[in-house]
C-alpha cells in the first residue's frame, strides 16, 4: 500500500536516459552526414527535419498506454498483411523490386510497418495464455511471423524479410521455449541451407559468393566490401579527422550516406570514435533491457525485450556488413544512416519502449 | 472449490516460473549482445590497428575510379539531309570547390583574367549550394579560344579551377522550324527524378520541347564508362578500361526545310500557324508557328531577362500555335458537318433548305443570322459549302443533335488529340451533352447545337487538328497519324529504320461516294462561280479544294455590324483556311490560321495557295525570291 506513494518522475512519458542516448546519436549522425554527403547543408537540414519528425512520432506513441496499443494490434497486423499483398499485386517498382505502395499523396512501404506489427502480433498472441506456450500455439506464433516474412522476401527484399522474421522469433525466444527446440531448429536450418540457396535470386547468391571472397571481383560486386574495408582500415586508431576522409570524397565508397555511412565514420573518427559510438549503443541497449525487466505484464515485457533485440540486430548487421563480417544486406545504422522511412519506424520502436516504461505504475493491479 | 483453489495455485506458480524464465532469457540475450559487439570491436582492431598500414597504403594508392562517358547526341536532319541540330565543341571554366581555399578571392582574381558578369556569378553560386564539394561546378560557358589561351598561361595561380571541353547542342538554322524541332536544355531537378540516372550520369542536357523531347531516348544514346587511374586529388592519370558509349541515333524529319522557311517568310509579320501534311503518308511537310524564337538561347540556360521578354511578349513567341492554339474552327467545319448529315441519313445530296438570312428554333425569338443578310435562297449541300451558307448548317446541326455531331466529328480528330509525334499537344473541344454536364455542370441547350453546326460556340480546334481533318477528307478516310519524324538511322549500322506510323483504321462512310460529294463542294469554294474563295482558284494551274473560316474574337450583338476599321487589330476575327491539292491525287493538305487576320479568303487563303504552289510547282518563281508578306484586306467573309 505504501508503494503507491512512491512516484517515478517522468516528464510527458519520456524516458530521460533513452532520450539522452537517442539525442547524442542524432547529433553524431548529422555531423557524419555533413561529411559523407559532400558538405551539402541541404542534405543535413533535410535529415534533421526527418529526425524531428521521428522524435515527434516517438513522443506521440509514448503517450499511449500499452493496454490501449494491445487492443489495436490484431487490426494493425491484418492491415499490414493486406497491404503487403497489395504491394505484390500493384506496387511501384523501384530499383528492381516492388516495395512501395503509391497512395497518391505519398509512397508507403508496408514492409517497414511490419517491422513493428509482427513482434507486436506474436506478443499479443502469446501473452494471452501462461508461458511457455503449448506446441500448437508455438506453431501458430511461428506462422504469424513467417507469412509476412515470406511476402516481403518475395518483393524481393531479403534484408527486411530477415529483420521482420527475426523480430517475431525473438518474442518466441523470450516467451521461453525450451533450448532443445532452439538448437534443434538451428540445426534444421543449417541442414536446409542448400535448399535456400536454390530459392535465392541470382544477385543475392552473388552477394554471398562475393562476401566469401570479395577480392575475386574488386571492381565488380566485391567493390563495395573492398572499398569499405579500405575506408575502415585506413582510419586507424585516431581517424583521419572530420571532413578528411578520402574514400568517400573521391567517390570510392558507394552508398556513403546510407548503408555504408559507418565506413565514413570509421575513416574519419577511427577506432576511438567507434568505441564512443558503440558505448552509446550499449548504453541504449542496456537501458532497453532494463526497461524490459521492469515491465509489468507479459505483453509489455515480451514486446519490449524483442524490440531491443531487434535494435541490436540492426546495429550488428550494419556494422558487420561494413567491416566485412557479414554479407551486404540493406540495413541502415540506427539514427546515423541517411533516410526517412526506417528512421520513423525506429523512433516508433523507442516510443513503444518509453510508453511501456512510463505507464508502468498504472499497470499494477 | 478444491479444483478452483488448485487452478489458482497452478497459475500462481506459473507466474513465478514465467518470471524466472523471462529474467533468465533477458540476461542471456544481453550477454549475447555484448558478445556480438565485442566481435565487432575485435574485427575493428584487426582492420584498424593490426592491418592499418596495409589499408593506409591501399587508400593512398586507391586511384581506380569509374567515370561516365556521355554519348554524343544524335543529329537532326530534314527530309533532304539539311542539318537542323548538331553538337559543337565548346570550352567552359569549371571550379572544384573543395580545392579552392578562398572562393571570393579566386573569383575576384579570375575577373582580372577573363570577363565574368553578374549572371555568371549568381548562377555559379546557386549551383555551388546544390552540388557536392568535390564536384566541379561550371562558372562560365562558351570561352573564346583567346580566353582559353589566356587562362592556360595563368592556370598555376588558380588551384581547383580548370577548363573543361564539352559538346553543346547547336541549331544552325536558328529559329527556323523551332516549334517542330524544339531544343535541349540543362536537366532540372524534377527531370532528375524521372530519368534513368545511370544513363544520364555524364549528360547535362536533355530534350525539352519538339522532337528533341519526343525522341529523347533515341537521340540521347547510351552512356559508357571508363576506369581510370587518378592521383590523390582525383585528376585522371591513365585509362585502364573502357566501355564506349553508344551514340544517339540521327533523326531524319519529314519536314522540308525549304518549304518550312518559305512558309515562315510568308507569315513573318503575323501571329499565325501553318501546317502542311502529306495525306498519303501522314508526313508533316511544314509546321510553322509565328512568331518564333531562337532555340540556341535555351541550350545553356537562357538569361532571365531575355526569357522574361520572350515569355511576356504580347505576341507569345514561345507558344506553339500549331499544337496548342485552340481556335473556334468556324466555317471550316461545314463540309464535315454536311457529311454527318449524309452518314446519319438526315440529308441527301439533293435535300434543300430555304435560307432567308436567318434561322429560328421553334417557339423561340432568337434569330441565328446568316452572314448574308438577304439570305442564299434554296440551298443543297454543294451550294451551302460553296457559298458557306450558315442557315443550311444551323438546320442540319439541329436535326442531327449534338451527340451525333460529336461522335462523327471525333472521327476526324475534332475534339481529340491527333497523336502527332510532338509533346504538349492540346485536344481542342468538340462539345457533347455529357461534356457540358461534367465540365460546366449544366444542361445542354438546343441553341448551342445550332451554332456548333458552323464551328462556333464551344467548339475549339488546333491547326494540326484542322490539317488532319482535311487530310482525312482528301484521302477518303485513309489518313494515318501525322508524323514529324521520318526515320532514325543507327550510326553504328548505317541502317535506316523508318519511324513506324501506328496503323489507323480507315474511316468508312455509309456510301463511298459521299467523300467525292464533300470534296467537290470544297472544290466549288475555290473554282465555283459563287465560291467564297473563287479568287484563289481563278488562275490556278491545278485544281484544288478549300474552305474558308472565320473565328470571332469579340461577340457581335444581333443587328450590329462588324466594322473592321473601327475595331482595334487585336480584336479582329481570326482568319482560317483549309485546303488540299491536287484534286484527283492529293499530295498536300494545308491548314492556316492567322490570328486577327480578319478574312479567311483574303488573308489565310492566299497563304495556303502559295504553300501549295511552292510544293507542287518546283519551277514556280516562288522558289527564287523570298515572298512578300501579304497585305491585309479588312473584309469579313465565310
PDB file of N, CA, C and O in Angstrom, chain A residues 178-224:
ATOM      1  N   UNK A 178      11.815 -24.112 -24.934  1.00  0.00           N
ATOM      2  CA  UNK A 178      12.976 -24.869 -24.427  1.00  0.00           C
ATOM      3  C   UNK A 178      14.187 -24.751 -25.360  1.00  0.00           C
ATOM      4  O   UNK A 178      14.035 -24.605 -26.572  1.00  0.00           O
ATOM      5  N   UNK A 179      15.371 -24.784 -24.756  1.00  0.00           N
ATOM      6  CA  UNK A 179      16.618 -24.684 -25.517  1.00  0.00           C
ATOM      7  C   UNK A 179      16.741 -25.801 -26.532  1.00  0.00           C
ATOM      8  O   UNK A 179      17.287 -25.595 -27.614  1.00  0.00           O
ATOM      9  N   UNK A 180      16.206 -26.981 -26.140  1.00  0.00           N
ATOM     10  CA  UNK A 180      16.276 -28.126 -27.055  1.00  0.00           C
ATOM     11  C   UNK A 180      15.712 -27.731 -28.425  1.00  0.00           C
ATOM     12  O   UNK A 180      16.286 -27.990 -29.461  1.00  0.00           O
ATOM     13  N   UNK A 181      14.534 -27.063 -28.363  1.00  0.00           N
ATOM     14  CA  UNK A 181      13.862 -26.652 -29.598  1.00  0.00           C
ATOM     15  C   UNK A 181      14.690 -25.653 -30.382  1.00  0.00           C
ATOM     16  O   UNK A 181      14.793 -25.720 -31.604  1.00  0.00           O
ATOM     17  N   UNK A 182      15.287 -24.696 -29.639  1.00  0.00           N
ATOM     18  CA  UNK A 182      16.065 -23.650 -30.309  1.00  0.00           C
ATOM     19  C   UNK A 182      17.237 -24.257 -31.067  1.00  0.00           C
ATOM     20  O   UNK A 182      17.456 -23.965 -32.240  1.00  0.00           O
ATOM     21  N   UNK A 183      17.972 -25.122 -30.367  1.00  0.00           N
ATOM     22  CA  UNK A 183      19.126 -25.733 -31.035  1.00  0.00           C
ATOM     23  C   UNK A 183      18.689 -26.651 -32.158  1.00  0.00           C
ATOM     24  O   UNK A 183      19.311 -26.702 -33.217  1.00  0.00           O
ATOM     25  N   UNK A 184      17.570 -27.349 -31.903  1.00  0.00           N
ATOM     26  CA  UNK A 184      17.038 -28.248 -32.931  1.00  0.00           C
ATOM     27  C   UNK A 184      16.726 -27.481 -34.199  1.00  0.00           C
ATOM     28  O   UNK A 184      17.112 -27.870 -35.302  1.00  0.00           O
ATOM     29  N   UNK A 185      16.035 -26.318 -34.035  1.00  0.00           N
ATOM     30  CA  UNK A 185      15.660 -25.508 -35.194  1.00  0.00           C
ATOM     31  C   UNK A 185      16.906 -24.992 -35.903  1.00  0.00           C
ATOM     32  O   UNK A 185      16.964 -24.963 -37.139  1.00  0.00           O
ATOM     33  N   UNK A 186      17.905 -24.584 -35.111  1.00  0.00           N
ATOM     34  CA  UNK A 186      19.163 -24.093 -35.685  1.00  0.00           C
ATOM     35  C   UNK A 186      19.797 -25.162 -36.553  1.00  0.00           C
ATOM     36  O   UNK A 186      20.214 -24.886 -37.690  1.00  0.00           O
ATOM     37  N   UNK A 187      19.834 -26.400 -36.044  1.00  0.00           N
ATOM     38  CA  UNK A 187      20.444 -27.499 -36.792  1.00  0.00           C
ATOM     39  C   UNK A 187      19.665 -27.761 -38.074  1.00  0.00           C
ATOM     40  O   UNK A 187      20.245 -27.966 -39.144  1.00  0.00           O
ATOM     41  N   UNK A 188      18.336 -27.689 -37.957  1.00  0.00           N
ATOM     42  CA  UNK A 188      17.473 -27.935 -39.116  1.00  0.00           C
ATOM     43  C   UNK A 188      17.743 -26.910 -40.214  1.00  0.00           C
ATOM     44  O   UNK A 188      17.871 -27.239 -41.393  1.00  0.00           O
ATOM     45  N   UNK A 189      17.854 -25.631 -39.792  1.00  0.00           N
ATOM     46  CA  UNK A 189      18.095 -24.548 -40.752  1.00  0.00           C
ATOM     47  C   UNK A 189      19.418 -24.759 -41.472  1.00  0.00           C
ATOM     48  O   UNK A 189      19.514 -24.604 -42.683  1.00  0.00           O
ATOM     49  N   UNK A 190      20.440 -25.138 -40.675  1.00  0.00           N
ATOM     50  CA  UNK A 190      21.754 -25.357 -41.265  1.00  0.00           C
ATOM     51  C   UNK A 190      21.662 -26.479 -42.293  1.00  0.00           C
ATOM     52  O   UNK A 190      22.255 -26.407 -43.375  1.00  0.00           O
ATOM     53  N   UNK A 191      20.878 -27.521 -41.953  1.00  0.00           N
ATOM     54  CA  UNK A 191      20.719 -28.644 -42.870  1.00  0.00           C
ATOM     55  C   UNK A 191      20.001 -28.228 -44.140  1.00  0.00           C
ATOM     56  O   UNK A 191      20.268 -28.736 -45.224  1.00  0.00           O
ATOM     57  N   UNK A 192      19.076 -27.262 -43.997  1.00  0.00           N
ATOM     58  CA  UNK A 192      18.252 -26.877 -45.138  1.00  0.00           C
ATOM     59  C   UNK A 192      18.908 -25.798 -46.000  1.00  0.00           C
ATOM     60  O   UNK A 192      18.346 -25.393 -47.010  1.00  0.00           O
ATOM     61  N   UNK A 193      20.107 -25.349 -45.589  1.00  0.00           N
ATOM     62  CA  UNK A 193      20.759 -24.249 -46.303  1.00  0.00           C
ATOM     63  C   UNK A 193      20.835 -24.453 -47.817  1.00  0.00           C
ATOM     64  O   UNK A 193      20.539 -23.527 -48.580  1.00  0.00           O
ATOM     65  N   UNK A 194      21.231 -25.666 -48.271  1.00  0.00           N
ATOM     66  CA  UNK A 194      21.308 -25.847 -49.730  1.00  0.00           C
ATOM     67  C   UNK A 194      19.976 -25.581 -50.436  1.00  0.00           C
ATOM     68  O   UNK A 194      19.958 -25.073 -51.559  1.00  0.00           O
ATOM     69  N   UNK A 195      18.860 -25.903 -49.749  1.00  0.00           N
ATOM     70  CA  UNK A 195      17.545 -25.660 -50.343  1.00  0.00           C
ATOM     71  C   UNK A 195      17.337 -24.155 -50.539  1.00  0.00           C
ATOM     72  O   UNK A 195      16.915 -23.694 -51.593  1.00  0.00           O
ATOM     73  N   UNK A 196      17.694 -23.387 -49.504  1.00  0.00           N
ATOM     74  CA  UNK A 196      17.546 -21.931 -49.588  1.00  0.00           C
ATOM     75  C   UNK A 196      18.374 -21.366 -50.727  1.00  0.00           C
ATOM     76  O   UNK A 196      17.971 -20.433 -51.411  1.00  0.00           O
ATOM     77  N   UNK A 197      19.533 -21.931 -50.905  1.00  0.00           N
ATOM     78  CA  UNK A 197      20.432 -21.462 -51.955  1.00  0.00           C
ATOM     79  C   UNK A 197      19.705 -21.423 -53.300  1.00  0.00           C
ATOM     80  O   UNK A 197      19.874 -20.497 -54.086  1.00  0.00           O
ATOM     81  N   UNK A 198      18.886 -22.452 -53.544  1.00  0.00           N
ATOM     82  CA  UNK A 198      18.184 -22.509 -54.825  1.00  0.00           C
ATOM     83  C   UNK A 198      17.031 -21.523 -54.891  1.00  0.00           C
ATOM     84  O   UNK A 198      16.589 -21.134 -55.954  1.00  0.00           O
ATOM     85  N   UNK A 199      16.534 -21.105 -53.710  1.00  0.00           N
ATOM     86  CA  UNK A 199      15.416 -20.165 -53.688  1.00  0.00           C
ATOM     87  C   UNK A 199      15.875 -18.717 -53.878  1.00  0.00           C
ATOM     88  O   UNK A 199      15.080 -17.855 -54.221  1.00  0.00           O
ATOM     89  N   UNK A 200      17.168 -18.470 -53.677  1.00  0.00           N
ATOM     90  CA  UNK A 200      17.656 -17.095 -53.740  1.00  0.00           C
ATOM     91  C   UNK A 200      17.706 -16.582 -55.174  1.00  0.00           C
ATOM     92  O   UNK A 200      17.837 -17.352 -56.119  1.00  0.00           O
ATOM     93  N   UNK A 201      17.588 -15.245 -55.298  1.00  0.00           N
ATOM     94  CA  UNK A 201      17.761 -14.621 -56.606  1.00  0.00           C
ATOM     95  C   UNK A 201      19.230 -14.624 -56.966  1.00  0.00           C
ATOM     96  O   UNK A 201      20.093 -14.694 -56.098  1.00  0.00           O
ATOM     97  N   UNK A 202      19.517 -14.492 -58.243  1.00  0.00           N
ATOM     98  CA  UNK A 202      20.901 -14.504 -58.699  1.00  0.00           C
ATOM     99  C   UNK A 202      21.754 -13.475 -57.987  1.00  0.00           C
ATOM    100  O   UNK A 202      22.852 -13.759 -57.553  1.00  0.00           O
ATOM    101  N   UNK A 203      21.186 -12.235 -57.879  1.00  0.00           N
ATOM    102  CA  UNK A 203      22.008 -11.177 -57.292  1.00  0.00           C
ATOM    103  C   UNK A 203      22.282 -11.457 -55.817  1.00  0.00           C
ATOM    104  O   UNK A 203      23.321 -11.078 -55.276  1.00  0.00           O
ATOM    105  N   UNK A 204      21.333 -12.164 -55.158  1.00  0.00           N
ATOM    106  CA  UNK A 204      21.540 -12.485 -53.743  1.00  0.00           C
ATOM    107  C   UNK A 204      22.626 -13.541 -53.583  1.00  0.00           C
ATOM    108  O   UNK A 204      23.475 -13.455 -52.697  1.00  0.00           O
ATOM    109  N   UNK A 205      22.591 -14.525 -54.485  1.00  0.00           N
ATOM    110  CA  UNK A 205      23.632 -15.566 -54.445  1.00  0.00           C
ATOM    111  C   UNK A 205      24.985 -14.929 -54.673  1.00  0.00           C
ATOM    112  O   UNK A 205      25.958 -15.245 -53.999  1.00  0.00           O
ATOM    113  N   UNK A 206      25.042 -14.018 -55.633  1.00  0.00           N
ATOM    114  CA  UNK A 206      26.295 -13.374 -55.984  1.00  0.00           C
ATOM    115  C   UNK A 206      26.851 -12.633 -54.769  1.00  0.00           C
ATOM    116  O   UNK A 206      28.047 -12.685 -54.507  1.00  0.00           O
ATOM    117  N   UNK A 207      25.940 -11.950 -54.043  1.00  0.00           N
ATOM    118  CA  UNK A 207      26.382 -11.212 -52.861  1.00  0.00           C
ATOM    119  C   UNK A 207      27.071 -12.140 -51.867  1.00  0.00           C
ATOM    120  O   UNK A 207      28.071 -11.785 -51.258  1.00  0.00           O
ATOM    121  N   UNK A 208      26.483 -13.323 -51.693  1.00  0.00           N
ATOM    122  CA  UNK A 208      27.055 -14.240 -50.708  1.00  0.00           C
ATOM    123  C   UNK A 208      28.409 -14.751 -51.195  1.00  0.00           C
ATOM    124  O   UNK A 208      29.385 -14.788 -50.439  1.00  0.00           O
ATOM    125  N   UNK A 209      28.476 -15.114 -52.470  1.00  0.00           N
ATOM    126  CA  UNK A 209      29.742 -15.592 -53.019  1.00  0.00           C
ATOM    127  C   UNK A 209      30.813 -14.521 -52.897  1.00  0.00           C
ATOM    128  O   UNK A 209      31.947 -14.802 -52.496  1.00  0.00           O
ATOM    129  N   UNK A 210      30.439 -13.285 -53.243  1.00  0.00           N
ATOM    130  CA  UNK A 210      31.387 -12.187 -53.178  1.00  0.00           C
ATOM    131  C   UNK A 210      31.809 -11.929 -51.742  1.00  0.00           C
ATOM    132  O   UNK A 210      32.956 -11.616 -51.455  1.00  0.00           O
ATOM    133  N   UNK A 211      30.864 -12.107 -50.814  1.00  0.00           N
ATOM    134  CA  UNK A 211      31.183 -11.913 -49.405  1.00  0.00           C
ATOM    135  C   UNK A 211      32.260 -12.894 -48.974  1.00  0.00           C
ATOM    136  O   UNK A 211      33.186 -12.561 -48.242  1.00  0.00           O
ATOM    137  N   UNK A 212      32.120 -14.144 -49.472  1.00  0.00           N
ATOM    138  CA  UNK A 212      33.086 -15.158 -49.065  1.00  0.00           C
ATOM    139  C   UNK A 212      34.462 -14.848 -49.645  1.00  0.00           C
ATOM    140  O   UNK A 212      35.469 -15.145 -49.042  1.00  0.00           O
ATOM    141  N   UNK A 213      34.487 -14.222 -50.818  1.00  0.00           N
ATOM    142  CA  UNK A 213      35.776 -13.905 -51.425  1.00  0.00           C
ATOM    143  C   UNK A 213      35.699 -12.584 -52.178  1.00  0.00           C
ATOM    144  O   UNK A 213      35.591 -12.557 -53.396  1.00  0.00           O
ATOM    145  N   UNK A 214      35.707 -11.473 -51.459  1.00  0.00           N
ATOM    146  CA  UNK A 214      35.499 -10.161 -52.105  1.00  0.00           C
ATOM    147  C   UNK A 214      36.589  -9.828 -53.116  1.00  0.00           C
ATOM    148  O   UNK A 214      36.325  -9.191 -54.123  1.00  0.00           O
ATOM    149  N   UNK A 215      37.822 -10.261 -52.866  1.00  0.00           N
ATOM    150  CA  UNK A 215      38.908  -9.890 -53.764  1.00  0.00           C
ATOM    151  C   UNK A 215      38.736 -10.507 -55.142  1.00  0.00           C
ATOM    152  O   UNK A 215      39.393 -10.099 -56.085  1.00  0.00           O
ATOM    153  N   UNK A 216      37.837 -11.491 -55.257  1.00  0.00           N
ATOM    154  CA  UNK A 216      37.646 -12.125 -56.558  1.00  0.00           C
ATOM    155  C   UNK A 216      37.094 -11.125 -57.570  1.00  0.00           C
ATOM    156  O   UNK A 216      37.251 -11.285 -58.762  1.00  0.00           O
ATOM    157  N   UNK A 217      36.429 -10.099 -57.091  1.00  0.00           N
ATOM    158  CA  UNK A 217      35.816  -9.144 -58.029  1.00  0.00           C
ATOM    159  C   UNK A 217      35.985  -7.728 -57.502  1.00  0.00           C
ATOM    160  O   UNK A 217      35.001  -7.078 -57.173  1.00  0.00           O
ATOM    161  N   UNK A 218      37.206  -7.242 -57.410  1.00  0.00           N
ATOM    162  CA  UNK A 218      37.408  -5.955 -56.723  1.00  0.00           C
ATOM    163  C   UNK A 218      36.735  -4.786 -57.431  1.00  0.00           C
ATOM    164  O   UNK A 218      36.497  -3.765 -56.815  1.00  0.00           O
ATOM    165  N   UNK A 219      36.428  -4.927 -58.724  1.00  0.00           N
ATOM    166  CA  UNK A 219      35.784  -3.802 -59.408  1.00  0.00           C
ATOM    167  C   UNK A 219      34.332  -4.102 -59.732  1.00  0.00           C
ATOM    168  O   UNK A 219      33.602  -3.254 -60.203  1.00  0.00           O
ATOM    169  N   UNK A 220      33.921  -5.325 -59.464  1.00  0.00           N
ATOM    170  CA  UNK A 220      32.530  -5.670 -59.727  1.00  0.00           C
ATOM    171  C   UNK A 220      31.744  -5.633 -58.437  1.00  0.00           C
ATOM    172  O   UNK A 220      31.725  -4.624 -57.746  1.00  0.00           O
ATOM    173  N   UNK A 221      31.139  -6.778 -58.105  1.00  0.00           N
ATOM    174  CA  UNK A 221      30.259  -6.824 -56.942  1.00  0.00           C
ATOM    175  C   UNK A 221      31.032  -6.716 -55.628  1.00  0.00           C
ATOM    176  O   UNK A 221      30.502  -6.285 -54.617  1.00  0.00           O
ATOM    177  N   UNK A 222      32.331  -7.110 -55.656  1.00  0.00           N
ATOM    178  CA  UNK A 222      33.106  -7.055 -54.421  1.00  0.00           C
ATOM    179  C   UNK A 222      33.608  -5.646 -54.107  1.00  0.00           C
ATOM    180  O   UNK A 222      34.162  -5.403 -53.043  1.00  0.00           O
ATOM    181  N   UNK A 223      33.366  -4.746 -55.016  1.00  0.00           N
ATOM    182  CA  UNK A 223      33.843  -3.367 -54.894  1.00  0.00           C
ATOM    183  C   UNK A 223      33.420  -2.717 -53.590  1.00  0.00           C
ATOM    184  O   UNK A 223      34.241  -2.165 -52.869  1.00  0.00           O
ATOM    185  N   UNK A 224      32.152  -2.843 -53.251  1.00  0.00           N
ATOM    186  CA  UNK A 224      31.627  -2.254 -52.012  1.00  0.00           C
ATOM    187  C   UNK A 224      32.435  -2.708 -50.811  1.00  0.00           C
ATOM    188  O   UNK A 224      32.882  -1.902 -50.008  1.00  0.00           O
TER     189      UNK A 224
END
